[in-house]
PDB file of C-alpha atoms and ligand atoms in Angstrom:
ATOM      1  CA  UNK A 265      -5.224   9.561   8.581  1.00 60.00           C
ATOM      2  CA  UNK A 266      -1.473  10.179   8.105  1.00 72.00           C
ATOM      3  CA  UNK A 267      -1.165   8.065   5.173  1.00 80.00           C
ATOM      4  CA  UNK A 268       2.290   6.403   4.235  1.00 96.00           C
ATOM      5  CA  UNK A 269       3.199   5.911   0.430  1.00 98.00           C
ATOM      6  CA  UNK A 270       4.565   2.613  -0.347  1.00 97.00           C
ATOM      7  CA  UNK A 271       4.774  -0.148  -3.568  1.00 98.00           C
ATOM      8  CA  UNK A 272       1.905  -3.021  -3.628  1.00 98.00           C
ATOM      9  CA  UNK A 273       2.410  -6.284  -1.890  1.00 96.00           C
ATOM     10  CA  UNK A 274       0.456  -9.019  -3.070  1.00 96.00           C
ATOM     11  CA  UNK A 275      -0.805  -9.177   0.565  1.00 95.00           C
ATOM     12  CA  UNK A 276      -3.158  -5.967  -0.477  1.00 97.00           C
ATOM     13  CA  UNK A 277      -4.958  -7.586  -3.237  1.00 98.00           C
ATOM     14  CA  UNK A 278      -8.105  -8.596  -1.209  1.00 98.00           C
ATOM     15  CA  UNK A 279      -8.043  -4.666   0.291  1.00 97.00           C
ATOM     16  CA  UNK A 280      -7.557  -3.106  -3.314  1.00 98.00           C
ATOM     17  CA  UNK A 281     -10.141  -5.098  -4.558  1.00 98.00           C
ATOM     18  CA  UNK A 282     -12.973  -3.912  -1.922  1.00 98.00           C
ATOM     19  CA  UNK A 283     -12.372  -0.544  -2.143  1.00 98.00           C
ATOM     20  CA  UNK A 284     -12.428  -0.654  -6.387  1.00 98.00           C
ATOM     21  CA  UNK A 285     -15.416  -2.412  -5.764  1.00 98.00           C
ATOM     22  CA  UNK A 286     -16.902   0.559  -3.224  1.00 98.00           C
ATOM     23  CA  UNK A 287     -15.410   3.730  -5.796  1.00 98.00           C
ATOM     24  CA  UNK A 288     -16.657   2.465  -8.440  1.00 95.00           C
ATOM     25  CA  UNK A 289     -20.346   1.095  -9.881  1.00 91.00           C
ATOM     26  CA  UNK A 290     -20.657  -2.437 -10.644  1.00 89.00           C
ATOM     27  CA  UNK A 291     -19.378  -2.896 -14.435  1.00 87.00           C
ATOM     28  CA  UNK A 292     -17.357  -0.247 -13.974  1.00 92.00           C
ATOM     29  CA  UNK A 293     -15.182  -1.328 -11.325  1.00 95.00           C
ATOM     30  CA  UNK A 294     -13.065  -4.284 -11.694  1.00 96.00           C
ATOM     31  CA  UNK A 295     -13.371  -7.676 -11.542  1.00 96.00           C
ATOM     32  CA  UNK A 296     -10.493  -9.913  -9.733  1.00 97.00           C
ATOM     33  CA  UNK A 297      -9.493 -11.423 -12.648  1.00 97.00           C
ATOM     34  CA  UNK A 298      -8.800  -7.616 -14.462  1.00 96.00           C
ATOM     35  CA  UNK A 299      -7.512  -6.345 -11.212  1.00 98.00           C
ATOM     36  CA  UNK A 300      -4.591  -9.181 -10.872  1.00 98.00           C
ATOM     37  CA  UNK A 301      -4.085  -8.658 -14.615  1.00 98.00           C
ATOM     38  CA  UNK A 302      -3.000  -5.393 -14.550  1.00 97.00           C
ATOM     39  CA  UNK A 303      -1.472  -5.642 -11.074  1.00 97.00           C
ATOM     40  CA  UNK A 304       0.714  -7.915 -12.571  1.00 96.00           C
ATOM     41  CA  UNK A 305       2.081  -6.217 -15.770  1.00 97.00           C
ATOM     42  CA  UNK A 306       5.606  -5.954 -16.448  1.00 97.00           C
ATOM     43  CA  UNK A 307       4.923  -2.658 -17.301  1.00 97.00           C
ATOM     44  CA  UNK A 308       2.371  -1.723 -14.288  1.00 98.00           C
ATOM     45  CA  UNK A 309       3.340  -0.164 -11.160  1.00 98.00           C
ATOM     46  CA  UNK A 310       1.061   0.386  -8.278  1.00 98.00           C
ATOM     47  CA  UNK A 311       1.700   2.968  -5.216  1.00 98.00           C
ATOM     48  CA  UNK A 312      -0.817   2.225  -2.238  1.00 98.00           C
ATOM     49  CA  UNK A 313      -1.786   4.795   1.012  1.00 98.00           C
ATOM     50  CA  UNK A 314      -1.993   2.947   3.751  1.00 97.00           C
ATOM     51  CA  UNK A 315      -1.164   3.167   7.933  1.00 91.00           C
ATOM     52  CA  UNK A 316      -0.695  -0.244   9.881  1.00 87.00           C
ATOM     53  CA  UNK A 317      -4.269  -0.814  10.112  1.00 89.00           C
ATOM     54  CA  UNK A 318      -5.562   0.216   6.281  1.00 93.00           C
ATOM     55  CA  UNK A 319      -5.242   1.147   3.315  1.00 97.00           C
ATOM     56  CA  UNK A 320      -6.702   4.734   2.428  1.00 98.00           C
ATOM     57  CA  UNK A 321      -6.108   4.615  -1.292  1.00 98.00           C
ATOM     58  CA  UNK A 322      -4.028   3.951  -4.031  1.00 98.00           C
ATOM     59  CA  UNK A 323      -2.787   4.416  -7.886  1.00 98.00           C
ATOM     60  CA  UNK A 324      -2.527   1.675 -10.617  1.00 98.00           C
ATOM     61  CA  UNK A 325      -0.595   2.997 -13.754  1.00 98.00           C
ATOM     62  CA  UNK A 326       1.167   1.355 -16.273  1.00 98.00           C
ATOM     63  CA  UNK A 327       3.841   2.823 -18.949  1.00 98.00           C
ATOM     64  CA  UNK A 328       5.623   2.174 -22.132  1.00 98.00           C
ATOM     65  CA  UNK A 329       7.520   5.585 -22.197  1.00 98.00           C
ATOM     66  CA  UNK A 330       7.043   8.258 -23.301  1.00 98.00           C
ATOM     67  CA  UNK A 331       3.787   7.235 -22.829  1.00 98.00           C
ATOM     68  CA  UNK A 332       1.734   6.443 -19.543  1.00 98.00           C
ATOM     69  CA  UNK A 333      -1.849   5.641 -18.532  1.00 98.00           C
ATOM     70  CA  UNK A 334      -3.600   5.796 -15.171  1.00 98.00           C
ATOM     71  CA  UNK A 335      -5.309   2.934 -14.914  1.00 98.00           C
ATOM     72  CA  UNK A 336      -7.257   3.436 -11.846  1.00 98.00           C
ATOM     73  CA  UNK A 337      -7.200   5.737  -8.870  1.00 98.00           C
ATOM     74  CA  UNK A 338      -9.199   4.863  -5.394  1.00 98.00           C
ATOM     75  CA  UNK A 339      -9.382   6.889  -2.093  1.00 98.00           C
ATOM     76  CA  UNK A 340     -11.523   5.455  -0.032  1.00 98.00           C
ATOM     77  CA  UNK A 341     -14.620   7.362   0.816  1.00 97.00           C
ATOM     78  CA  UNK A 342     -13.901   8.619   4.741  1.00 95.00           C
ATOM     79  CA  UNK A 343     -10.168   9.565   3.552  1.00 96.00           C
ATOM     80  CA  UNK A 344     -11.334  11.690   0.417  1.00 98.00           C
ATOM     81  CA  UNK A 345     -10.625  15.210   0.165  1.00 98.00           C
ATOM     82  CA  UNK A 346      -7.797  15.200   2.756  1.00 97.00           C
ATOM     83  CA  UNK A 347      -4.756  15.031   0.172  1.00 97.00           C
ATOM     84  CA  UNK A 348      -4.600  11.404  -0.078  1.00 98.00           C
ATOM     85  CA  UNK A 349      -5.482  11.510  -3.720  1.00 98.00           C
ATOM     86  CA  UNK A 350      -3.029  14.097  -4.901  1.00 98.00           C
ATOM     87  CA  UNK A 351      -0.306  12.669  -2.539  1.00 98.00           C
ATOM     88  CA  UNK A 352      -0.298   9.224  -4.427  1.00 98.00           C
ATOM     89  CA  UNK A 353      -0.462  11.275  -8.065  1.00 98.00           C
ATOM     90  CA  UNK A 354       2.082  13.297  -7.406  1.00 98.00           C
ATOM     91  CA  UNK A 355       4.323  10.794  -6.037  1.00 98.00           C
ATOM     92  CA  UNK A 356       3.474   8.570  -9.634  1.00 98.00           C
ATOM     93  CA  UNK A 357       3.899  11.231 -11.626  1.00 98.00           C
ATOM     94  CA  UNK A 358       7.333  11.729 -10.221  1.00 98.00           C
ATOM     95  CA  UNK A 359       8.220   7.853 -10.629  1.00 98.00           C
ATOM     96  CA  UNK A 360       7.124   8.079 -13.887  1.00 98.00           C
ATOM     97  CA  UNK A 361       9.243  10.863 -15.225  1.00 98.00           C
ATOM     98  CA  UNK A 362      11.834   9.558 -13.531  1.00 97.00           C
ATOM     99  CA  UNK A 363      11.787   6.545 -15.747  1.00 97.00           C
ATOM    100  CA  UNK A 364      11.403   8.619 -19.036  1.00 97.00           C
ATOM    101  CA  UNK A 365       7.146   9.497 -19.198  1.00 98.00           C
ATOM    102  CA  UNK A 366       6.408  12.633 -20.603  1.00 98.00           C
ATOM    103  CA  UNK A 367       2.602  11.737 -21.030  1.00 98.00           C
ATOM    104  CA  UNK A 368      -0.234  10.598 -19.000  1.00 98.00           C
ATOM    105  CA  UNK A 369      -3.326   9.602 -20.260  1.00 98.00           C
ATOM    106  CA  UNK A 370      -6.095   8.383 -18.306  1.00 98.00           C
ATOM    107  CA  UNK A 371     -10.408   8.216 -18.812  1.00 97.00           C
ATOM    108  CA  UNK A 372     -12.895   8.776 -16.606  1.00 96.00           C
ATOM    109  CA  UNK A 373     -16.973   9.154 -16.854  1.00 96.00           C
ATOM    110  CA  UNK A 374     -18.080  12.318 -17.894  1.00 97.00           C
ATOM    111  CA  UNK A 375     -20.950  12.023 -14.872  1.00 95.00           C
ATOM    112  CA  UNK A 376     -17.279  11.631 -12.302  1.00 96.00           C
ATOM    113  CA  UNK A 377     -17.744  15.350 -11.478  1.00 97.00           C
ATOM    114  CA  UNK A 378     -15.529  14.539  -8.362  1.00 98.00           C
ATOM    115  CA  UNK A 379     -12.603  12.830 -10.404  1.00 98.00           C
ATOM    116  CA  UNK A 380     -13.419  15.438 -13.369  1.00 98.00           C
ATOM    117  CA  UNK A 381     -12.425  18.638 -10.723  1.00 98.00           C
ATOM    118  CA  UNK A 382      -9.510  16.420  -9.438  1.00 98.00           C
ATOM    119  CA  UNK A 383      -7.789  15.653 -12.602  1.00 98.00           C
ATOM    120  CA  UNK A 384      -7.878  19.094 -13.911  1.00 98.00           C
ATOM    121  CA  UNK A 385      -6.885  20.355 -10.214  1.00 98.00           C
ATOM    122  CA  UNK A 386      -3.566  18.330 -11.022  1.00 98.00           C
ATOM    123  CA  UNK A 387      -3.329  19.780 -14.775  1.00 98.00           C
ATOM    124  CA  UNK A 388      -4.919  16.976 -16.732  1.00 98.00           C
ATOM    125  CA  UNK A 389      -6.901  18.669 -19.986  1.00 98.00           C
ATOM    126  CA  UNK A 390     -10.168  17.105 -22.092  1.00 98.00           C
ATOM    127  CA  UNK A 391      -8.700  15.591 -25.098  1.00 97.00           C
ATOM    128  CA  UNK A 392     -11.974  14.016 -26.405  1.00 98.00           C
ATOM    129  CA  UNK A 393     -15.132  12.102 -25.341  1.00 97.00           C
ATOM    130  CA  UNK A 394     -15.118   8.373 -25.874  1.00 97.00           C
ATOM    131  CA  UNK A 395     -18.516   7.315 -26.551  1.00 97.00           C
ATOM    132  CA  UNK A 396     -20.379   4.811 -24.783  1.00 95.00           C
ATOM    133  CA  UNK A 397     -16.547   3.970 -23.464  1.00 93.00           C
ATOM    134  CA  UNK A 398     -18.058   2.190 -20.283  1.00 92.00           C
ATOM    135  CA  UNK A 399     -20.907  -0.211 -20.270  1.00 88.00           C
ATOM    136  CA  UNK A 400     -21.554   0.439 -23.532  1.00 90.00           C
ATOM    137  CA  UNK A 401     -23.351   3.252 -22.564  1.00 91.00           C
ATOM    138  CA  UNK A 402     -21.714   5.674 -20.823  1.00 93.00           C
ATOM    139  CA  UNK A 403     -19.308   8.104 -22.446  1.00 96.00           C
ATOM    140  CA  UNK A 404     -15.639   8.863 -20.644  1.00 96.00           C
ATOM    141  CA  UNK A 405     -13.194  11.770 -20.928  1.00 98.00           C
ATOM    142  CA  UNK A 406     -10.062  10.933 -22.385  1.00 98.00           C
ATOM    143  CA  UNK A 407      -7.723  13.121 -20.547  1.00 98.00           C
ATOM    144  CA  UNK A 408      -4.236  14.439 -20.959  1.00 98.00           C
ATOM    145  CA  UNK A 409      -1.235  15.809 -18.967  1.00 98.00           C
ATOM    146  CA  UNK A 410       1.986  17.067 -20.421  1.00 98.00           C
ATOM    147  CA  UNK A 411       4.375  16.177 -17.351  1.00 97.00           C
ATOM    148  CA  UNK A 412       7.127  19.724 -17.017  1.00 85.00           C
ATOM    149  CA  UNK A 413      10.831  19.394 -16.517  1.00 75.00           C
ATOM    150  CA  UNK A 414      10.785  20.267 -12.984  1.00 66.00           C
ATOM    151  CA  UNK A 415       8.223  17.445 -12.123  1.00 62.00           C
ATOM    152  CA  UNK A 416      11.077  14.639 -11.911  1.00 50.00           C
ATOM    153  CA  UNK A 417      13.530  16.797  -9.709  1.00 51.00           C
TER     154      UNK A 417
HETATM  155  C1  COA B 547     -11.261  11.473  -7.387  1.00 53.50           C
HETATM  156  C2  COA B 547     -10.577  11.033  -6.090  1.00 53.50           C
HETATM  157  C3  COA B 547      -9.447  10.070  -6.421  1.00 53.50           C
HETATM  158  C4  COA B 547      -9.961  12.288  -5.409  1.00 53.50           C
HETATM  159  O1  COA B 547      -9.191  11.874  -4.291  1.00 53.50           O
HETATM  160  P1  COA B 547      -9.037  12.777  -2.980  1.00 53.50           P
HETATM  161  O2  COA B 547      -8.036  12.144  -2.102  1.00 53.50           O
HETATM  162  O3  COA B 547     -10.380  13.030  -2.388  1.00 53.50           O
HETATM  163  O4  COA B 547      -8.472  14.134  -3.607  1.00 53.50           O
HETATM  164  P2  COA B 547      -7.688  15.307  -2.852  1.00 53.50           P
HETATM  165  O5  COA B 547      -8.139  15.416  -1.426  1.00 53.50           O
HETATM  166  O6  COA B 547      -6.238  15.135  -3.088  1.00 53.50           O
HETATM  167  O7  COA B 547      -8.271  16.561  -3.672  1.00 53.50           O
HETATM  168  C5  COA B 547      -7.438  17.477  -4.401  1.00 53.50           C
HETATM  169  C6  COA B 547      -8.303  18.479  -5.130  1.00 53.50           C
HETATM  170  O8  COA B 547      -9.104  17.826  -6.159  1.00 53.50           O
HETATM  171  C7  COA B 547     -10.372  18.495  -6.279  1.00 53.50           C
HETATM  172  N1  COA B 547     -11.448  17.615  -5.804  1.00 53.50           N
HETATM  173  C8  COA B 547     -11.318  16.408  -5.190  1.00 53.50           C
HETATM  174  N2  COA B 547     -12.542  15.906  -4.893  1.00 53.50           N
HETATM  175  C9  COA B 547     -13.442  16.813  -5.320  1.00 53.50           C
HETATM  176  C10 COA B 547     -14.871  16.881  -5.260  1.00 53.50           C
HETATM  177  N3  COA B 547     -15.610  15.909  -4.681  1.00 53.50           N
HETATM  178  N4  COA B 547     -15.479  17.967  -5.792  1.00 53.50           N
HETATM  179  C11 COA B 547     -14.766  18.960  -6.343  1.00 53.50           C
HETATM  180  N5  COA B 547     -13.407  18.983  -6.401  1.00 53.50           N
HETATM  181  C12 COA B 547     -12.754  17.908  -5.896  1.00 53.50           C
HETATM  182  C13 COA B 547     -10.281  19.710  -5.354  1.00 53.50           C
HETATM  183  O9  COA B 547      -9.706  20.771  -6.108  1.00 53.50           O
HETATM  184  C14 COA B 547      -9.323  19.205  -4.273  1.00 53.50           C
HETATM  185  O10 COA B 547      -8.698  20.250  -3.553  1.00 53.50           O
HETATM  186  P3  COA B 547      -9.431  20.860  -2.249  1.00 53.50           P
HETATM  187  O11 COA B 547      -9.874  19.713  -1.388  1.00 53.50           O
HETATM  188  O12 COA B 547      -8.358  21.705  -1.641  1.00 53.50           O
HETATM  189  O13 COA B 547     -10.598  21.666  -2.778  1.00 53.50           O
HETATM  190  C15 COA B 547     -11.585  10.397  -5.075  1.00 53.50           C
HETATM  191  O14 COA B 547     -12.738  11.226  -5.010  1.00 53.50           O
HETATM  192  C16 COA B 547     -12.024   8.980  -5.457  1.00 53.50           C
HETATM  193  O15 COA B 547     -11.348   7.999  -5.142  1.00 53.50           O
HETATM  194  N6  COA B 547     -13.194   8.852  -6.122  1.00 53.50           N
HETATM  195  C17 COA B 547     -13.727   7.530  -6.494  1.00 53.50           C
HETATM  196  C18 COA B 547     -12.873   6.844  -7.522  1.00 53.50           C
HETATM  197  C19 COA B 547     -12.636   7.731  -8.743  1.00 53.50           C
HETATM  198  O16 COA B 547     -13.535   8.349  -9.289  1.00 53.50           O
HETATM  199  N7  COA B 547     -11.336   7.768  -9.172  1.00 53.50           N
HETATM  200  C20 COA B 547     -10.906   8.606 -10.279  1.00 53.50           C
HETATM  201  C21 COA B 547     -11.297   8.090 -11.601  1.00 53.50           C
HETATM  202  S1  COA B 547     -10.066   7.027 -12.313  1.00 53.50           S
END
């Protein structure tokens, strides 16, 4: 699918919210009421992949430079592996440093072996295990990217 970068409109909540709900296990994923929450930060910003007839993925971060933290990335399961993921990071990363982020942090399950390979793909590092950081039971990798001066250009 040749999939279009553009900002969230409020008209892709219900869409967002199914495919969190498919990416993810229950508990894990988010509810409505912590999906609107974040959508709607000041400080959030939200790219989505999408043609006229769906949306193929998309990238909830939110920032407080120098400082940034992925809150949630989603590619939906027929458009994985065909770029749609790095397209939508790359294009956040960019928007970030562009607006003064030198850091990203994000977590993710240490049993995500897909999203584990992905994020150190794009240069994100292990900074530490977070114990029993979902669930209560199931430990997440805090991880780490330094963003370099020729990102933002
Ligand atoms: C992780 C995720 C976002 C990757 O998105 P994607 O669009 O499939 O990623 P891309 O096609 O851009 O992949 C880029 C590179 O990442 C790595 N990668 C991605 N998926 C991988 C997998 N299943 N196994 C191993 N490496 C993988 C590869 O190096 C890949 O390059 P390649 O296809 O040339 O080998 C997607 O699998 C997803 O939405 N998973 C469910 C939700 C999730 O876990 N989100 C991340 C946690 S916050």
């Amino acid at each position: 699918m040749p999939a279009t970068l553009r900002a969230y409109d409020p008209k892709d909540f219900a869409p967002l919210f199914k495919l969190d709900q498919a990416c993810f296990p229950p508990g894990i994923s988010y509810t409505k009421t912590m999906l609107r929450y974040f959508l709607t930060l000041p400080s959030a910003d939200c790219l989505v992949a999408a043609d006229e007839k769906r949306i193929a993925g998309f990238i909830l971060t939110e920032e407080n430079p120098p400082l940034a933290h992925i809150i949630t990335l989603d590619v939906s399961e027929k458009d994985r592996r065909t770029g749609v993921g790095s397209k939508l990071l790359a294009e956040s990363e960019r928007n970030l440093q562009l607006r003064g982020v030198k850091t990203i942090l994000l977590e993710t399950s240490v049993d995500n072996e897909p999203a584990v390979a992905f994020w150190q793909r794009h240069g994100y590092r292990i900074e530490a295990v977070l114990k029993r950081y979902y669930l209560g039971r199931l430990d997440a990798y805090e991880m780490r990217k330094r963003l370099s001066a020729s990102q933002g250009q």
